[in-house]
mmCIF file with all atom_site columns, C-alpha atoms in Angstrom:
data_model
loop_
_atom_site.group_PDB
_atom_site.id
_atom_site.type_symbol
_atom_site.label_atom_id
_atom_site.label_alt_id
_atom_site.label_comp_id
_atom_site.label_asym_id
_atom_site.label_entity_id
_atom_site.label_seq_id
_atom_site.pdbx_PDB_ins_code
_atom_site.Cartn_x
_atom_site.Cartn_y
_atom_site.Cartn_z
_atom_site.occupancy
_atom_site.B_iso_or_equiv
_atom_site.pdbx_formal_charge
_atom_site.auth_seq_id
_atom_site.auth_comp_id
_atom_site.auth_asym_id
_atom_site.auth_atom_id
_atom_site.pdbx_PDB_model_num
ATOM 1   C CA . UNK A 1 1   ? -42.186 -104.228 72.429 1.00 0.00 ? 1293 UNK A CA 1
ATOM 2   C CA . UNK A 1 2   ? -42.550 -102.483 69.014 1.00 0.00 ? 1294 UNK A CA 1
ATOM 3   C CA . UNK A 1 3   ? -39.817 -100.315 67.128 1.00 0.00 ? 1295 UNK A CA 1
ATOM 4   C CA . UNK A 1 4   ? -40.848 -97.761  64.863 1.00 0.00 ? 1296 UNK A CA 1
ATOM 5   C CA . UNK A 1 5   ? -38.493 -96.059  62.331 1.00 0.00 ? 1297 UNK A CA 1
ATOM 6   C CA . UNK A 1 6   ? -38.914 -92.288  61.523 1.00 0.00 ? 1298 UNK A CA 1
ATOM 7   C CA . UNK A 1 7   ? -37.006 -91.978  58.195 1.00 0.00 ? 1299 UNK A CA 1
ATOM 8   C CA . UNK A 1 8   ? -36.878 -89.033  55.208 1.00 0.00 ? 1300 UNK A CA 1
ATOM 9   C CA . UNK A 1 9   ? -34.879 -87.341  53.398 1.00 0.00 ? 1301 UNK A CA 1
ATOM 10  C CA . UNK A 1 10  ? -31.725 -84.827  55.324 1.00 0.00 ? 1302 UNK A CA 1
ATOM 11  C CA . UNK A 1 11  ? -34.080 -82.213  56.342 1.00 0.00 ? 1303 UNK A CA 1
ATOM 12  C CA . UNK A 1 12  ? -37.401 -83.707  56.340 1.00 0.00 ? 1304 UNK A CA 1
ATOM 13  C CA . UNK A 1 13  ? -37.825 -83.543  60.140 1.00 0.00 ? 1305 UNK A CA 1
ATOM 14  C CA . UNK A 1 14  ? -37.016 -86.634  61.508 1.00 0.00 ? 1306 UNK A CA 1
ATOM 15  C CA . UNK A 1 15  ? -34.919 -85.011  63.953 1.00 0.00 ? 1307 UNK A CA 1
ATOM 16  C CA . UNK A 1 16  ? -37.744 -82.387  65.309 1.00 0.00 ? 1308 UNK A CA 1
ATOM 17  C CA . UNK A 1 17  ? -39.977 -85.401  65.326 1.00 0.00 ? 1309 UNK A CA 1
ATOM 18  C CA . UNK A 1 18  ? -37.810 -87.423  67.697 1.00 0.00 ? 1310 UNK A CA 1
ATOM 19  C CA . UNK A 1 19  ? -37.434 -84.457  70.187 1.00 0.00 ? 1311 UNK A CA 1
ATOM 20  C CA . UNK A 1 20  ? -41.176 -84.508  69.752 1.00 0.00 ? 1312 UNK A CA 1
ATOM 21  C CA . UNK A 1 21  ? -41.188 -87.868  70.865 1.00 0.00 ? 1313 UNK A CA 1
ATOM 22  C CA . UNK A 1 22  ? -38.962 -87.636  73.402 1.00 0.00 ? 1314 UNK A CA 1
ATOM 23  C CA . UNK A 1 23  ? -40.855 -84.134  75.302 1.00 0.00 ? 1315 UNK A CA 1
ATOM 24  C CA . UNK A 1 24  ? -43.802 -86.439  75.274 1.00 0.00 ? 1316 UNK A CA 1
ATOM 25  C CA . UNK A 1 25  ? -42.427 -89.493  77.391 1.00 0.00 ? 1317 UNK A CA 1
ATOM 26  C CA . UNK A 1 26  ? -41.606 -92.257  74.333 1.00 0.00 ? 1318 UNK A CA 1
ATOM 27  C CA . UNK A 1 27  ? -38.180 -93.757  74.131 1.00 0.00 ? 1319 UNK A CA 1
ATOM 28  C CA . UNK A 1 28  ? -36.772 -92.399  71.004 1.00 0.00 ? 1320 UNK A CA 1
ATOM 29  C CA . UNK A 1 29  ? -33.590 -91.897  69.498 1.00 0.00 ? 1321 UNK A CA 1
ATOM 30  C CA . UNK A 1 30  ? -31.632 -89.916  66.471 1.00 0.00 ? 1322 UNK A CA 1
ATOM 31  C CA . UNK A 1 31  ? -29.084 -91.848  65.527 1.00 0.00 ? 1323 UNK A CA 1
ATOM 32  C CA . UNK A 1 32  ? -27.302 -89.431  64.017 1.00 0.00 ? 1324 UNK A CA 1
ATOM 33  C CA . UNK A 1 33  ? -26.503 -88.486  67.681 1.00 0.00 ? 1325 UNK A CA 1
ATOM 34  C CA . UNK A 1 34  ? -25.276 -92.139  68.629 1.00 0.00 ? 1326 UNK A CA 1
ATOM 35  C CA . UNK A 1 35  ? -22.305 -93.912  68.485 1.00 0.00 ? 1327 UNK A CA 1
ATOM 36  C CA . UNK A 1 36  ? -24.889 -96.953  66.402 1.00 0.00 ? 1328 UNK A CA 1
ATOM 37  C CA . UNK A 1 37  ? -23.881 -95.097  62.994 1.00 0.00 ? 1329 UNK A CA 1
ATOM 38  C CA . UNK A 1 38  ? -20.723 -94.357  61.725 1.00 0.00 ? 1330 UNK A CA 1
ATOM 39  C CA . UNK A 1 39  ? -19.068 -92.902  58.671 1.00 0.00 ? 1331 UNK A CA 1
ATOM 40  C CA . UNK A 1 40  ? -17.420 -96.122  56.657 1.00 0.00 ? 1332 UNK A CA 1
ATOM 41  C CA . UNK A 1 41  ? -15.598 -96.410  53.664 1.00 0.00 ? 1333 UNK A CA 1
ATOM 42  C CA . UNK A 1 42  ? -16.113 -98.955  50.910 1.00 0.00 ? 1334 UNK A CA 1
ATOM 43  C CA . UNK A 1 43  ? -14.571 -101.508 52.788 1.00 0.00 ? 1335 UNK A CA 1
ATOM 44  C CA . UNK A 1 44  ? -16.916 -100.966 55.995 1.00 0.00 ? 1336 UNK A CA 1
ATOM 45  C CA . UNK A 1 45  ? -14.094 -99.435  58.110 1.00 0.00 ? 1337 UNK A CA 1
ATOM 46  C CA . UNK A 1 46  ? -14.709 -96.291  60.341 1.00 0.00 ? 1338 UNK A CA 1
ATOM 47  C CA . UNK A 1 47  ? -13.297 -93.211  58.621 1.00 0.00 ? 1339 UNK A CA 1
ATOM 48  C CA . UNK A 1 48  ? -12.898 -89.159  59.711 1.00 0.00 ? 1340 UNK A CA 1
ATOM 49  C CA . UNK A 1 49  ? -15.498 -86.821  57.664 1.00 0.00 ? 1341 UNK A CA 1
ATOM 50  C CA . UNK A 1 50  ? -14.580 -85.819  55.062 1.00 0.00 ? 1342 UNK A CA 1
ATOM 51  C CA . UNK A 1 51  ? -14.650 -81.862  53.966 1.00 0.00 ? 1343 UNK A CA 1
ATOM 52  C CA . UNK A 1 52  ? -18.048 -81.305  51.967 1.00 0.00 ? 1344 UNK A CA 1
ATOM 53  C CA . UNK A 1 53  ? -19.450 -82.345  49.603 1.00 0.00 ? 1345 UNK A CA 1
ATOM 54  C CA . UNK A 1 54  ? -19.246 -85.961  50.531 1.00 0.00 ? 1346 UNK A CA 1
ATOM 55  C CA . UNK A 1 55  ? -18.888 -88.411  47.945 1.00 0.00 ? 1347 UNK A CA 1
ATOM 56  C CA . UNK A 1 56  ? -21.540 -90.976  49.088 1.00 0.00 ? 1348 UNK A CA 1
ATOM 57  C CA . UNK A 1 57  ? -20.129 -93.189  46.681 1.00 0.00 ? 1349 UNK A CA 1
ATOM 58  C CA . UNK A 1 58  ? -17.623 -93.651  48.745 1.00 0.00 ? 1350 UNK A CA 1
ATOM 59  C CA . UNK A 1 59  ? -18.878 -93.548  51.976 1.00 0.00 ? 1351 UNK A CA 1
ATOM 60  C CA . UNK A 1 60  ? -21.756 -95.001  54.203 1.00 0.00 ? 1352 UNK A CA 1
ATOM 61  C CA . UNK A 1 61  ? -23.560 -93.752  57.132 1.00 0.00 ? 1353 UNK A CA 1
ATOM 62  C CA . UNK A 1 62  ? -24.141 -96.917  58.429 1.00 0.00 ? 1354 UNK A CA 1
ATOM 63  C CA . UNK A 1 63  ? -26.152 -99.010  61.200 1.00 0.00 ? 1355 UNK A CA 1
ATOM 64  C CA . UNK A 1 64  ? -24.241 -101.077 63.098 1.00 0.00 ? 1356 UNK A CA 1
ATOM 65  C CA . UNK A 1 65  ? -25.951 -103.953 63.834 1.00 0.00 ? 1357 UNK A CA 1
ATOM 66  C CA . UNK A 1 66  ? -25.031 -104.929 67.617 1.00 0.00 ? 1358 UNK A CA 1
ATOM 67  C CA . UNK A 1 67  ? -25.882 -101.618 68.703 1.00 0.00 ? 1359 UNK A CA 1
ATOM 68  C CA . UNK A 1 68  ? -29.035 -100.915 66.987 1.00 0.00 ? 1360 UNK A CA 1
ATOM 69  C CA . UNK A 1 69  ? -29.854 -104.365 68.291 1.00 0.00 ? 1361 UNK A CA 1
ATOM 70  C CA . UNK A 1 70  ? -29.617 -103.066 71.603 1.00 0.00 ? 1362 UNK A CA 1
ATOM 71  C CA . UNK A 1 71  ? -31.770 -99.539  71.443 1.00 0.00 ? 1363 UNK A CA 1
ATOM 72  C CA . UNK A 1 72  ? -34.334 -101.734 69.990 1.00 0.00 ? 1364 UNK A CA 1
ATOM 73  C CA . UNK A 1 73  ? -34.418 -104.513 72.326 1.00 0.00 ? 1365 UNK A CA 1
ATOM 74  C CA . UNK A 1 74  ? -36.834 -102.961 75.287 1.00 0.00 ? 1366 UNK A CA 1
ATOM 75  C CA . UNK A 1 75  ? -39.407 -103.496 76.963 1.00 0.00 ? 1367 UNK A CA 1
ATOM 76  C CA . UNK A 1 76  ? -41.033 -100.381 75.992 1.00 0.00 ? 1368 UNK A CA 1
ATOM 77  C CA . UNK A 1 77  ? -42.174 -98.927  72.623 1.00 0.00 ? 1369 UNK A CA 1
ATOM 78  C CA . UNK A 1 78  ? -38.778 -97.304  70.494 1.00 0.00 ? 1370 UNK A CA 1
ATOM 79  C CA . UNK A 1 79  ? -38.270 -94.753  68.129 1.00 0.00 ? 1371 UNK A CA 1
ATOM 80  C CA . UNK A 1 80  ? -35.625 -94.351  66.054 1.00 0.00 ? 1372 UNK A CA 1
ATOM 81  C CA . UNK A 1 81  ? -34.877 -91.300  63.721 1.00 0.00 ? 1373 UNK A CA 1
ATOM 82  C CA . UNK A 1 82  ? -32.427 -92.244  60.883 1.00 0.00 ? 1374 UNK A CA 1
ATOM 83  C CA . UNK A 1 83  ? -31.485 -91.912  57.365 1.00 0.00 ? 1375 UNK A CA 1
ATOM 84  C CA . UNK A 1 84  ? -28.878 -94.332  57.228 1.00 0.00 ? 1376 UNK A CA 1
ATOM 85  C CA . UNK A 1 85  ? -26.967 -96.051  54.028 1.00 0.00 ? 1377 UNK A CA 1
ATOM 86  C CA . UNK A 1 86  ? -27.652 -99.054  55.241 1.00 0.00 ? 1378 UNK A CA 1
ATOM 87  C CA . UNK A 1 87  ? -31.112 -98.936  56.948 1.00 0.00 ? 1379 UNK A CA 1
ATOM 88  C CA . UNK A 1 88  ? -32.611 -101.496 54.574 1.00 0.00 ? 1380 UNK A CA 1
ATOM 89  C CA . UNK A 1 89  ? -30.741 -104.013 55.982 1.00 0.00 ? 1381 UNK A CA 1
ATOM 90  C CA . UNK A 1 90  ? -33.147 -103.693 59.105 1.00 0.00 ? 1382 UNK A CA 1
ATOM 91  C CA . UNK A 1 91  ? -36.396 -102.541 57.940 1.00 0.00 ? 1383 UNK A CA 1
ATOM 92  C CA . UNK A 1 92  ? -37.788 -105.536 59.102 1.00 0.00 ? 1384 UNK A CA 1
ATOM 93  C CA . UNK A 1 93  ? -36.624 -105.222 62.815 1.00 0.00 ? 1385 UNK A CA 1
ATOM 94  C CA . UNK A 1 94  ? -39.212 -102.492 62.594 1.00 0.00 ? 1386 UNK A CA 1
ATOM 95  C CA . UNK A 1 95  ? -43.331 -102.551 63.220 1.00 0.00 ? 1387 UNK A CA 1
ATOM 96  C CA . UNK A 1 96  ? -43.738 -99.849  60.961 1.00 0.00 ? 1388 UNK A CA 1
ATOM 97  C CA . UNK A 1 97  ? -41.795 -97.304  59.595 1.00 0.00 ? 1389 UNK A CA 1
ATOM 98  C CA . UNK A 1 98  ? -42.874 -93.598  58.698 1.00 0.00 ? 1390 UNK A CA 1
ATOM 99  C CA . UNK A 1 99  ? -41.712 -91.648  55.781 1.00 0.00 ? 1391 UNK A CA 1
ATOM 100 C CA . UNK A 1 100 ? -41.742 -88.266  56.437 1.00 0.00 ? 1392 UNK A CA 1
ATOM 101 C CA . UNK A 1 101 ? -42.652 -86.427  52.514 1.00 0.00 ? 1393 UNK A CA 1
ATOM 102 C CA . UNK A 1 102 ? -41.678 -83.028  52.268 1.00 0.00 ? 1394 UNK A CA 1
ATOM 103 C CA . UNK A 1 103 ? -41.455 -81.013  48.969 1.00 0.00 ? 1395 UNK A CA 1
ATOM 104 C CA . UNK A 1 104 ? -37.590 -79.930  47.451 1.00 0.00 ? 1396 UNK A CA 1
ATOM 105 C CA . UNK A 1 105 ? -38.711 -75.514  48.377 1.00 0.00 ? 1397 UNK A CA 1
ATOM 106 C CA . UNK A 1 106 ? -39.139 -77.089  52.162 1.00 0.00 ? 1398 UNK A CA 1
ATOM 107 C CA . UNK A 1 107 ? -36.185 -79.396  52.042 1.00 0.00 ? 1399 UNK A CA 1
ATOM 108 C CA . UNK A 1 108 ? -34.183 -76.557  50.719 1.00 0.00 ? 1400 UNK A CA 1
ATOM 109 C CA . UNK A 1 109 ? -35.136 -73.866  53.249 1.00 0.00 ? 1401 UNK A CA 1
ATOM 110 C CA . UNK A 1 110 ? -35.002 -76.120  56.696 1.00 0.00 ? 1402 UNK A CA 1
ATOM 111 C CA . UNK A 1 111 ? -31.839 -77.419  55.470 1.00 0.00 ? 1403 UNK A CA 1
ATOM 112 C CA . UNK A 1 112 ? -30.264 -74.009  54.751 1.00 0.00 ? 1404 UNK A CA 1
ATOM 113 C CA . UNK A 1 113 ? -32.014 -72.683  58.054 1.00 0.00 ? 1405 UNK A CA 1
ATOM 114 C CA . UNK A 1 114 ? -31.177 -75.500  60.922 1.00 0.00 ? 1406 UNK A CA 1
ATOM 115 C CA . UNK A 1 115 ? -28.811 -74.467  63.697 1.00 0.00 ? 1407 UNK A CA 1
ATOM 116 C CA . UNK A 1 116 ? -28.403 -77.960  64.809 1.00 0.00 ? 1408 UNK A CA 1
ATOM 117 C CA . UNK A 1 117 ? -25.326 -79.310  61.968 1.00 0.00 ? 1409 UNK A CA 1
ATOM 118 C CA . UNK A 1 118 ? -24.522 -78.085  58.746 1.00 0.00 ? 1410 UNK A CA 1
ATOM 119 C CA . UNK A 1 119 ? -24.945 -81.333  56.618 1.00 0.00 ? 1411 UNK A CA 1
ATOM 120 C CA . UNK A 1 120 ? -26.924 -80.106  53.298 1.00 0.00 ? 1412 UNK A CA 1
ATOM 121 C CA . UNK A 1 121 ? -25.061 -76.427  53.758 1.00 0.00 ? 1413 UNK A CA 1
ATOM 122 C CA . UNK A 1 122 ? -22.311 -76.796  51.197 1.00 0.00 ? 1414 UNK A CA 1
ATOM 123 C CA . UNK A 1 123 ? -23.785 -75.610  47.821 1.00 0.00 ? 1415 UNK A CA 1
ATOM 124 C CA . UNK A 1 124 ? -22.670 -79.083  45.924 1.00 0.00 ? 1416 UNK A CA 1
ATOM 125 C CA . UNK A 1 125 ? -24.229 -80.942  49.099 1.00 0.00 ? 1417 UNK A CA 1
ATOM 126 C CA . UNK A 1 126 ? -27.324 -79.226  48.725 1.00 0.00 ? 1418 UNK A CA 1
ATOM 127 C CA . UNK A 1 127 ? -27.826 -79.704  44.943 1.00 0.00 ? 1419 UNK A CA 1
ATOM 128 C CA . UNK A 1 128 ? -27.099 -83.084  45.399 1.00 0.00 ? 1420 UNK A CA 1
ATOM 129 C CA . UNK A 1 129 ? -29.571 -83.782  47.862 1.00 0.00 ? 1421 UNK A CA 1
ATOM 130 C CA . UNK A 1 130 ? -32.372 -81.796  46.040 1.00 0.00 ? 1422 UNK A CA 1
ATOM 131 C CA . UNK A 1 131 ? -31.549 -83.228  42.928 1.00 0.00 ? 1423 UNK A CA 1
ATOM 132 C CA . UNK A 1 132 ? -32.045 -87.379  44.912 1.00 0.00 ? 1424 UNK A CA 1
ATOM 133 C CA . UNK A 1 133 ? -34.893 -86.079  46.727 1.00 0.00 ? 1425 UNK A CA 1
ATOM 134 C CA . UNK A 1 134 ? -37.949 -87.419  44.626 1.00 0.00 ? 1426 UNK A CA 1
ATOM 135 C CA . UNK A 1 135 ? -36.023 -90.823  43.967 1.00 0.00 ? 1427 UNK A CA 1
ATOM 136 C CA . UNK A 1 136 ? -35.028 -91.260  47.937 1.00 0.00 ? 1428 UNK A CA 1
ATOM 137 C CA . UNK A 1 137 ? -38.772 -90.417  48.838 1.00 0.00 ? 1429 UNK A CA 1
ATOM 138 C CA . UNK A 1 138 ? -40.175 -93.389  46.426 1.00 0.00 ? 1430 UNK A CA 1
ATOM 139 C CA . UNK A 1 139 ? -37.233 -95.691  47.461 1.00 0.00 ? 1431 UNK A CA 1
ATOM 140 C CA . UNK A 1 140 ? -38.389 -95.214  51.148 1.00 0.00 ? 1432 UNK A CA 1
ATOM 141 C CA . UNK A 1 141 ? -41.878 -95.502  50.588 1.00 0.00 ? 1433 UNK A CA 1
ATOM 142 C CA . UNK A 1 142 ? -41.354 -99.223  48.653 1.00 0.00 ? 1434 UNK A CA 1
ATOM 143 C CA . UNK A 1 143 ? -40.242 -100.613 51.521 1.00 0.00 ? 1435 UNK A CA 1
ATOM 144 C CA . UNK A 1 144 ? -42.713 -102.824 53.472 1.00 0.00 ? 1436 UNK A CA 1
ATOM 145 C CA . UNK A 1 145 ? -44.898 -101.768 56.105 1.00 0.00 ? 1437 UNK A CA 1
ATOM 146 C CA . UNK A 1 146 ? -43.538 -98.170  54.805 1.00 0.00 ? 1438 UNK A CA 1
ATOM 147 C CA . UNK A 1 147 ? -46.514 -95.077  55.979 1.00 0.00 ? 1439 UNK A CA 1
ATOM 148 C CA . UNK A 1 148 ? -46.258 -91.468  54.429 1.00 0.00 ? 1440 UNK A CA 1
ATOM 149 C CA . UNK A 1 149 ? -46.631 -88.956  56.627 1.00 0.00 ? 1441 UNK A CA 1
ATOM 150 C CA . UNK A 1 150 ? -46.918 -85.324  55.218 1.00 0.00 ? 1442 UNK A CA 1
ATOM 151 C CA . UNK A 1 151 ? -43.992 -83.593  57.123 1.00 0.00 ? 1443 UNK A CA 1
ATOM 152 C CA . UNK A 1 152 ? -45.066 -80.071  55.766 1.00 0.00 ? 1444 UNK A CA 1
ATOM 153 C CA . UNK A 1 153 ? -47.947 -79.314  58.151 1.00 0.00 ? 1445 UNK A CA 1
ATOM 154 C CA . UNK A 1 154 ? -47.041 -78.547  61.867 1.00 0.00 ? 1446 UNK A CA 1
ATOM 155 C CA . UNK A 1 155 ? -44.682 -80.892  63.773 1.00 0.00 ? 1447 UNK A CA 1
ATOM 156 C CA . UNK A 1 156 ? -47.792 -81.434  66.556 1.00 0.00 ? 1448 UNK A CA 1
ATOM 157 C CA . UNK A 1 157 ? -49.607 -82.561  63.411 1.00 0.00 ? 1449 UNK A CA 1
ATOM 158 C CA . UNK A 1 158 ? -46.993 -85.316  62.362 1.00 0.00 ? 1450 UNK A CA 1
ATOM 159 C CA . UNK A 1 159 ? -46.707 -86.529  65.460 1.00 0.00 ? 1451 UNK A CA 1
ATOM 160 C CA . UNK A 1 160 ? -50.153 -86.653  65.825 1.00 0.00 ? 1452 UNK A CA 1
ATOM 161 C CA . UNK A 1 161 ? -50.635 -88.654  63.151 1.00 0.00 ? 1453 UNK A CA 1
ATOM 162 C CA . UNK A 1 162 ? -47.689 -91.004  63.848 1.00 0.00 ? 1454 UNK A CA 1
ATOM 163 C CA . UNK A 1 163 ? -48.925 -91.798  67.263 1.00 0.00 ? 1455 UNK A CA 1
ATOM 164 C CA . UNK A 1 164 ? -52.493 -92.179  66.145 1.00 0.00 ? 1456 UNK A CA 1
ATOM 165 C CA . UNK A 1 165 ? -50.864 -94.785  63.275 1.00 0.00 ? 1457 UNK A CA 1
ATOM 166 C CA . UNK A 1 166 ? -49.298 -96.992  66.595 1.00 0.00 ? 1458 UNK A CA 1
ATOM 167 C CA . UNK A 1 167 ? -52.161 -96.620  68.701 1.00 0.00 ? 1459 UNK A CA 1
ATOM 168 C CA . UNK A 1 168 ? -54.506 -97.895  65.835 1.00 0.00 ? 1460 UNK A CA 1
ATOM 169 C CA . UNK A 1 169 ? -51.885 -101.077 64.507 1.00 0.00 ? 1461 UNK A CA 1
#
């Protein structure tokens, strides 16, 4: 069947947007949540977190392969929820994949106001996320078969949209 990646920046909504998903009877999953992405170092191995900030130049949240493999390989549409280091690697084992755009005042207060994980918290974090924001958005949206979706408006809105964007091919 098809596999559809929900991607953005931390904060975006990618994770509300799966839940989403999921309340309404699709097969979708945050990876953040699954054992298919895993903090590396530079030499690909599985490391501890570190204390923030991290130093994502020496670090990866990272796919890994075999297991995304196997959430996507169903018989039923997928959705996966990620903002992984190495997601690129895989954009084409996607139909389509939706950016979710949100501006750096929105970014800043759902990332300084979720109760879920406190990624984005630390004050270096945050700046450093803010500060990548713009460049991570147009990064995302080059990549092919990439839709924006304008995650600012109500979360029955984006998913709305990104079922109507399936539903129409």
């Amino acid at each position: 069947m098809s596999s559809y990646l929900i991607t953005g920046d931390s904060g975006s909504g990618k994770t509300s947007v799966i839940w989403e998903l999921e309340k309404r009877g699709y097969t979708a999953y945050n990876t953040d949540d699954l054992p298919v992405t895993r903090l590396e170092n530079e030499l690909g191995q599985p490391v501890d977190w570190p204390p923030p900030p991290v130093d994502w130049s020496k670090y990866g949240w990272n796919w890994q392969e075999k297991d995304l493999r196997e959430i996507l390989d169903s018989d039923e549409t997928v959705f996966v929820g990620a903002l992984a280091s190495n997601q690129d690697r895989f954009f084409s084992w996607f139909t389509k994949i939706f950016v979710l755009l949100v501006d750096t005042e929105t970014l800043r207060h759902r990332i300084l106001s979720r109760t879920d994980h406190d990624f984005g918290k630390d004050p270096q974090e945050l700046q450093n996320i803010l500060e990548r924001h713009a460049q991570l958005q147009e990064e995302l949206l080059a990549a092919p078969g990439a839709m924006a979706i304008d995650a600012q408006r109500s979360l029955d809105s984006v998913v709305r949209d990104i079922i109507s964007a399936i539903e129409l091919g």
